[in-house]
Structure formats: C-alpha cells, structure tokens
Coordinates of C-alpha atoms in Angstrom, one line a residue:
Chain A
M654 CA -39.2 106.2 -45.8
T655 CA -38.9 102.5 -46.2
M656 CA -36.6 102.4 -49.2
T657 CA -34.2 99.6 -49.0
N658 CA -30.5 100.3 -49.5
P659 CA -29.2 98.7 -52.7
N660 CA -25.9 98.0 -50.9
D661 CA -27.8 96.1 -48.2
D662 CA -29.6 94.1 -51.0
M663 CA -26.3 93.2 -52.5
L664 CA -24.8 92.2 -49.2
D665 CA -27.8 90.1 -48.3
D666 CA -27.5 88.4 -51.7
L667 CA -23.8 87.7 -51.1
L668 CA -24.4 86.4 -47.6
A669 CA -27.2 84.1 -48.9
Q670 CA -24.8 82.7 -51.5
A671 CA -22.1 82.1 -48.9
R672 CA -24.6 80.4 -46.6
G673 CA -25.3 78.0 -49.4
A674 CA -21.7 76.9 -49.6
S675 CA -21.6 73.5 -47.8
P676 CA -18.7 71.5 -49.2
L677 CA -18.4 67.9 -48.2
P678 CA -15.0 66.9 -46.7
S679 CA -12.8 65.2 -49.3
D680 CA -11.5 61.7 -48.7
A681 CA -8.0 63.2 -48.4
L682 CA -9.1 65.6 -45.7
M683 CA -10.9 62.9 -43.8
A684 CA -7.8 60.7 -44.0
R685 CA -5.6 63.5 -42.6
V686 CA -8.0 64.2 -39.8
I687 CA -8.2 60.5 -38.8
A688 CA -4.4 60.2 -39.0
D689 CA -4.2 63.1 -36.6
A690 CA -6.7 61.5 -34.3
D691 CA -4.8 58.3 -34.2
A692 CA -1.5 60.0 -33.6
A693 CA -2.9 62.2 -30.8
Q694 CA -4.9 59.5 -29.1
P695 CA -3.8 58.9 -25.5
R696 CA -2.1 55.6 -25.2
A697 CA -2.4 53.2 -22.3
S698 CA 0.6 53.1 -19.9
A699 CA 3.7 51.6 -21.6
M700 CA 4.6 49.7 -18.4
P701 CA 2.9 46.3 -18.5
V702 CA 0.8 45.6 -15.4
A703 CA 2.0 42.3 -13.7
R704 CA -0.6 39.6 -13.7
P705 CA -1.2 38.2 -10.2
G706 CA -0.2 34.5 -9.7
V707 CA -2.5 31.6 -8.9
I708 CA -2.0 31.8 -5.1
A709 CA -2.5 35.6 -5.2
R710 CA -5.7 35.2 -7.2
M711 CA -7.0 32.4 -4.8
L712 CA -6.2 34.6 -1.8
D713 CA -8.1 37.5 -3.5
T714 CA -11.1 35.2 -3.9
I715 CA -11.4 34.4 -0.2
G716 CA -10.4 37.9 1.0
G717 CA -6.6 37.9 1.3
W718 CA -4.2 37.0 4.1
P719 CA -6.5 38.3 7.0
A720 CA -9.1 35.8 5.8
V721 CA -6.5 33.0 5.8
S722 CA -5.4 33.7 9.4
G723 CA -9.1 33.7 10.4
L724 CA -9.6 30.4 8.7
A725 CA -6.5 28.9 10.4
M726 CA -7.7 30.1 13.9
A727 CA -11.1 28.6 13.3
T728 CA -9.6 25.3 12.2
V729 CA -7.3 25.1 15.2
A730 CA -10.2 25.9 17.5
G731 CA -12.3 23.3 15.9
I732 CA -9.7 20.6 16.4
W733 CA -9.1 21.6 20.0
V734 CA -12.8 21.5 20.7
G735 CA -12.9 18.0 19.2
V736 CA -9.9 16.8 21.2
A737 CA -10.7 18.4 24.5
P738 CA -14.3 19.4 24.5
P739 CA -15.4 21.7 27.3
A740 CA -17.9 20.3 29.8
S741 CA -20.8 22.2 28.4
V742 CA -20.1 20.8 24.9
Q743 CA -19.8 17.3 26.4
D744 CA -23.2 17.7 27.9
V745 CA -24.7 18.7 24.6
T746 CA -23.0 15.8 22.8
A747 CA -24.3 13.4 25.3
A748 CA -27.8 14.8 25.0
M749 CA -27.8 14.5 21.2
I750 CA -26.0 11.3 20.7
G751 CA -27.2 9.6 23.9
D752 CA -23.9 8.7 25.3
E753 CA -20.6 10.2 25.9
V754 CA -18.2 9.6 23.1
S755 CA -14.6 9.4 23.9
I756 CA -11.8 8.9 21.5
N757 CA -8.4 8.2 22.8
L758 CA -5.9 9.5 20.2
F759 CA -3.0 8.1 22.0
A760 CA -3.8 4.5 23.0
T761 CA -1.6 3.4 25.9
D762 CA -0.7 0.1 24.3
L763 CA 0.9 1.9 21.4
M764 CA 2.8 4.4 23.4
I765 CA 6.4 3.9 23.3
D766 CA 8.1 3.6 26.5
A767 CA 10.9 6.0 26.4
G768 CA 12.7 3.8 28.9
A769 CA 12.8 0.8 26.5
F770 CA 15.3 2.6 24.3
G771 CA 17.3 3.4 27.3
D772 CA 17.5 -0.3 28.2
G773 CA 18.8 -1.1 24.8
Chain B
M1162 CA -20.7 54.9 -42.0
N1163 CA -24.2 53.6 -41.7
A1164 CA -26.2 55.4 -39.1
S1165 CA -28.2 52.3 -38.2
Q1166 CA -25.0 50.6 -37.2
D1167 CA -23.6 53.6 -35.3
P1168 CA -22.7 52.1 -31.9
F1169 CA -22.8 55.7 -30.6
A1170 CA -26.2 56.6 -31.9
G1171 CA -28.0 58.8 -29.4
A1172 CA -24.8 59.5 -27.5
E1173 CA -23.7 63.2 -27.1
D1174 CA -20.5 64.4 -28.9
A1175 CA -18.9 64.8 -25.5
A1176 CA -19.4 61.1 -24.7
L1177 CA -17.7 60.2 -27.9
L1178 CA -14.8 62.5 -27.1
V1179 CA -14.4 60.8 -23.7
A1180 CA -14.6 57.4 -25.4
Y1181 CA -11.8 58.5 -27.8
A1182 CA -9.7 59.8 -24.9
N1183 CA -10.1 56.4 -23.2
G1184 CA -8.7 54.6 -26.2
D1185 CA -11.7 53.9 -28.4
G1186 CA -10.4 54.6 -32.0
Q1187 CA -13.8 54.1 -33.5
A1188 CA -15.2 57.0 -31.5
A1189 CA -12.9 59.4 -33.4
R1190 CA -14.2 58.2 -36.7
Y1191 CA -17.9 58.7 -35.7
L1192 CA -17.1 62.1 -34.2
M1193 CA -15.3 63.2 -37.3
A1194 CA -18.3 62.1 -39.4
R1195 CA -20.6 64.2 -37.2
L1196 CA -18.4 67.3 -36.9
L1197 CA -16.1 67.7 -39.8
P1198 CA -18.7 68.8 -42.4
R1199 CA -19.9 71.6 -40.3
V1200 CA -16.4 72.7 -39.3
L1201 CA -15.4 72.7 -43.0
A1202 CA -18.5 74.6 -44.0
Q1203 CA -17.9 77.3 -41.4
A1204 CA -14.3 77.8 -42.5
T1205 CA -15.2 77.8 -46.2
R1206 CA -17.9 80.5 -45.7
M1207 CA -15.5 82.7 -43.7
L1208 CA -12.4 82.3 -45.8
G1209 CA -14.0 81.9 -49.3
N1210 CA -11.2 79.5 -50.2
G1211 CA -11.4 75.7 -50.2
S1212 CA -7.8 74.8 -49.5
E1213 CA -7.4 77.3 -46.7
A1214 CA -10.7 76.1 -45.2
E1215 CA -9.4 72.5 -45.3
D1216 CA -6.3 73.5 -43.4
V1217 CA -8.4 75.3 -40.7
A1218 CA -10.8 72.4 -40.5
Q1219 CA -7.9 70.0 -39.9
D1220 CA -6.3 72.3 -37.4
A1221 CA -9.6 72.7 -35.5
M1222 CA -10.1 68.9 -35.3
M1223 CA -6.5 68.5 -34.2
R1224 CA -7.2 70.8 -31.3
L1225 CA -10.3 68.8 -30.4
W1226 CA -8.2 65.5 -30.3
K1227 CA -5.7 67.2 -28.1
I1228 CA -8.1 68.6 -25.6
A1229 CA -10.0 65.3 -25.3
P1230 CA -8.2 63.9 -22.2
D1231 CA -9.0 67.2 -20.4
W1232 CA -12.6 67.6 -21.6
R1233 CA -15.0 68.2 -18.8
Q1234 CA -18.4 66.9 -19.6
G1235 CA -21.3 69.1 -18.9
E1236 CA -19.3 72.4 -18.9
A1237 CA -19.5 73.1 -22.6
Q1238 CA -20.9 71.6 -25.8
V1239 CA -18.4 70.3 -28.3
S1240 CA -20.2 72.1 -31.1
T1241 CA -20.1 75.4 -29.2
W1242 CA -16.4 74.9 -28.5
L1243 CA -15.7 74.1 -32.2
Y1244 CA -17.6 77.2 -33.5
R1245 CA -15.3 79.3 -31.3
V1246 CA -12.1 77.5 -32.4
V1247 CA -13.0 77.8 -36.1
A1248 CA -14.0 81.4 -35.8
N1249 CA -10.7 82.2 -34.1
L1250 CA -8.6 80.3 -36.6
C1251 CA -10.4 82.0 -39.5
T1252 CA -9.9 85.5 -38.1
D1253 CA -6.2 84.7 -37.5
R1254 CA -6.0 83.9 -41.3
L1255 CA -8.0 86.9 -42.3
R1256 CA -5.7 89.2 -40.2
K1257 CA -2.7 87.8 -42.1
R1258 CA -4.5 88.3 -45.4
R1259 CA -4.9 92.1 -44.7
G1260 CA -1.3 92.9 -45.6
A1261 CA -0.9 90.3 -48.3
V1262 CA -1.5 90.5 -52.0
P1263 CA -5.3 90.3 -52.6
L1264 CA -6.4 86.7 -53.4
D1265 CA -9.5 87.8 -55.1
Q1266 CA -7.9 88.5 -58.4
V1267 CA -9.7 85.9 -60.4
A1268 CA -8.1 85.0 -63.6
E1269 CA -10.0 84.6 -66.9
P1270 CA -11.5 81.2 -67.1
P1271 CA -9.8 78.9 -69.5
D1272 CA -13.3 77.5 -70.4
P1273 CA -15.4 80.6 -71.4
S1274 CA -18.7 78.8 -71.2
P1275 CA -21.5 80.6 -69.4
S1276 CA -21.5 78.1 -66.5
A1277 CA -17.7 78.4 -66.1
V1278 CA -18.0 82.2 -66.1
A1279 CA -20.8 82.1 -63.5
Q1280 CA -18.8 79.8 -61.3
M1281 CA -15.8 82.1 -61.5
Q1282 CA -18.1 85.0 -60.6
T1283 CA -19.4 83.2 -57.6
Q1284 CA -15.9 82.4 -56.5
A1285 CA -14.9 86.0 -56.9
R1286 CA -17.9 87.1 -54.8
M1287 CA -17.2 84.7 -52.0
M1288 CA -13.6 85.8 -51.9
A1289 CA -14.6 89.5 -51.9
L1290 CA -17.0 88.9 -49.0
S1291 CA -14.2 87.1 -47.1
D1292 CA -11.8 89.9 -47.8
A1293 CA -14.3 92.4 -46.6
L1294 CA -14.7 90.4 -43.4
A1295 CA -10.9 90.6 -43.0
Q1296 CA -11.2 94.4 -42.9
L1297 CA -13.6 94.4 -39.9
P1298 CA -12.4 94.3 -36.3
E1299 CA -12.1 90.6 -35.4
R1300 CA -15.0 90.5 -32.9
Q1301 CA -17.3 92.1 -35.5
A1302 CA -16.1 89.7 -38.2
Q1303 CA -16.8 86.7 -35.9
A1304 CA -20.2 87.9 -34.8
V1305 CA -21.3 88.8 -38.3
S1306 CA -20.2 85.4 -39.7
L1307 CA -21.8 83.4 -36.9
R1308 CA -25.1 85.4 -37.3
H1309 CA -25.3 85.8 -41.1
L1310 CA -23.2 83.0 -42.5
E1311 CA -23.9 80.3 -39.9
G1312 CA -27.4 81.5 -39.2
L1313 CA -27.1 81.1 -35.4
A1314 CA -29.3 82.9 -32.9
N1315 CA -27.9 85.7 -30.8
P1316 CA -28.0 83.8 -27.4
E1317 CA -26.0 81.0 -29.0
I1318 CA -23.5 83.5 -30.5
A1319 CA -23.2 85.1 -27.0
Q1320 CA -22.3 81.7 -25.6
I1321 CA -19.7 81.0 -28.3
M1322 CA -18.1 84.4 -28.0
D1323 CA -18.5 84.5 -24.2
I1324 CA -20.2 87.9 -24.3
S1325 CA -23.7 89.3 -23.6
V1326 CA -26.6 89.0 -26.1
R1327 CA -26.6 92.8 -26.1
S1328 CA -23.0 92.9 -27.2
V1329 CA -23.8 90.4 -29.9
E1330 CA -26.5 92.6 -31.2
S1331 CA -24.2 95.6 -31.2
L1332 CA -21.4 93.8 -32.9
T1333 CA -23.6 92.3 -35.7
A1334 CA -25.3 95.6 -36.4
R1335 CA -22.1 97.6 -36.7
G1336 CA -20.3 94.8 -38.5
K1337 CA -23.0 94.3 -41.1
R1338 CA -23.2 98.0 -41.8
A1339 CA -19.4 98.2 -42.2
L1340 CA -19.5 95.2 -44.5
A1341 CA -22.1 96.8 -46.7
D1342 CA -20.0 99.9 -47.0
I1343 CA -16.9 97.9 -48.0
M1344 CA -18.8 95.8 -50.5
A1345 CA -20.5 98.9 -52.1
G1346 CA -17.2 99.9 -53.6
R1347 CA -16.9 96.5 -55.5
K1348 CA -20.4 96.4 -56.8
A1349 CA -19.6 96.7 -60.5
E1350 CA -16.6 94.4 -60.2
L1351 CA -18.7 91.7 -58.7
G1352 CA -21.3 91.9 -61.5
Y1353 CA -24.1 93.6 -59.5
D1354 CA -24.8 96.4 -62.0
D1355 CA -26.4 94.1 -64.5
D1356 CA -27.1 91.2 -62.2
E1357 CA -29.3 92.7 -59.5
P1358 CA -30.5 90.3 -56.9
E1359 CA -34.2 89.4 -57.3

C-alpha cells in the first residue's frame, strides 16, 4: 500500500508555506539591534596611556639605557686611545701616515706654575 | 550597504565578530546585514508571529554581541551558534505559550476581500503550526523546525543540537508524526476540507 496519508499532505503543505515566510527586518528592528551592538561593544581602557617624552622616545630608538652606556664606554675608550695610544696602534699610525704624530694637549708654556700664585 | 564596498567581503562571520570585539563599529553593521534576516526568518517560522519573532531576533543578536569578546575562532561557526540560540529562545517562548490563552484565534478581517481573507487564513495556519510545535517535546520541536522549516541537512542539525545524526533522524521522524496528528484535529478549521493542497 502506497497511499499517502491526507494528514501528512496537509502538514507538508503547511510546512512548505512556513518555509516561504522570509520577512525582511524592519528599519526599527535594525536600529534596535545596532543600538544594542553599540551599547555592548567592549570599550578601550578608560585609563589614558601616558605618551613617552622626547628623551624616552630617542632612547627607545637607539635601544634604551644599556645602549647609552655602551656608547659612553666606546666614546671614552676612543678618546683614551687618541690621547695615549698603545705601542701597537702607534706603529700602525706611523706605517699609515709615515711619521709619528704627537699632539701635546698640555703645552708646557701654557701650564700655570702653581708656585706663582704662592709667591703672590 | 553596497556589497561591492563591503570592506569585509570574503571575511568569515567570526572575523567580523572579532573585529567588532576589538572596537570596529562598522563590523557590527555588516554582521547584522548578513545574519539578522536569517535569524528573523527562523524565529518567524517557529513562532508564527511577527512581533514575537522580532523580539527573539533582537535577543539572539544581543547574545552574539555579548559573547564576541570571548568568541574562539575555529571552534564553531557563528551561523551554527545562532541557529542553536534562536531555536532555544523560540522553544522557551513556545513552552510559555502552552499554558496561555491560544493566540491563534484570528478575528474576522475588517476588510472582507478575498485577498484579506486568504492572508488571514495563512496567518491562522502559521500560528496553528507554531502552536502544534509548542505541544511537542522541546528537542523534537527543534529538530523538526531545523529540518522541515529551515531545510537543514541532518549532519548540520546534529552539530547545532550537539547530538548524533541518528538521534536527529529519530527526533525528526517522531516529531513530524506527532505534528501531523495534532494538526489533523484542526483540518476543517484551517480550511483544508475545501482547500486541499495540490
């Protein structure tokens, strides 16, 4: 027996009618949903984040305080090598320039004799 | 909203949800445009009542906005999650309707034109179907509605309801049979004696 049940036919017809119901959201509903979305949206932290100052940003650029101490050490070492070059560096300088270069930072004729003040 | 200007074209719903949670207000608007029509349609088909369906649709979307910060991408699809939420919200309403005064008492139309009468009859039928769904056990009502009102395949329903495909088959078969029995008692009232389906 392959008779169809009339009750099933009626239900299938009802279900098909219901499937066809596809209402478009009204403007009012969309406005309500968006208002909810805006109200529920997580906000950024209320505490303002302090903006780093000029020096801090400059330090960040070169790598912070450790980089500054490294630069200072290198500068001091460079000056020291210039003032009192080790023998090996002197040899290299002489070979490249052709002669030994010697700069006297404290010329003897300019040196103040401490004793002169004492004599008044 | 013009699709060609959609900055989220091609992006998954979950990506828009994460963008919304990260403060992108536009993402919510595009997500609503994608999801709200289907959410509203599902609620309307289950409840047979426009204003109730709008309330459910708004409620379901609100739950989506609230879960956005905790949404874990890749674990579930937004559409699957929404089908479940809407089905649950609708069965909650149907449960409350059981003990209440029937809503399907359709008044005589003030405009007795044939089109107005036909529209009233369609409304009455949709509400009668929804009332019949209300009389089913909730899981049966959800499975039947997802299968026969939303037209989803059984594996998808299994995912939405978090049950096996075999359970879906069982629920839909028993649910549809029970629904047919309930509706049989209202055949004449719904105009099926002289208005047989083709």
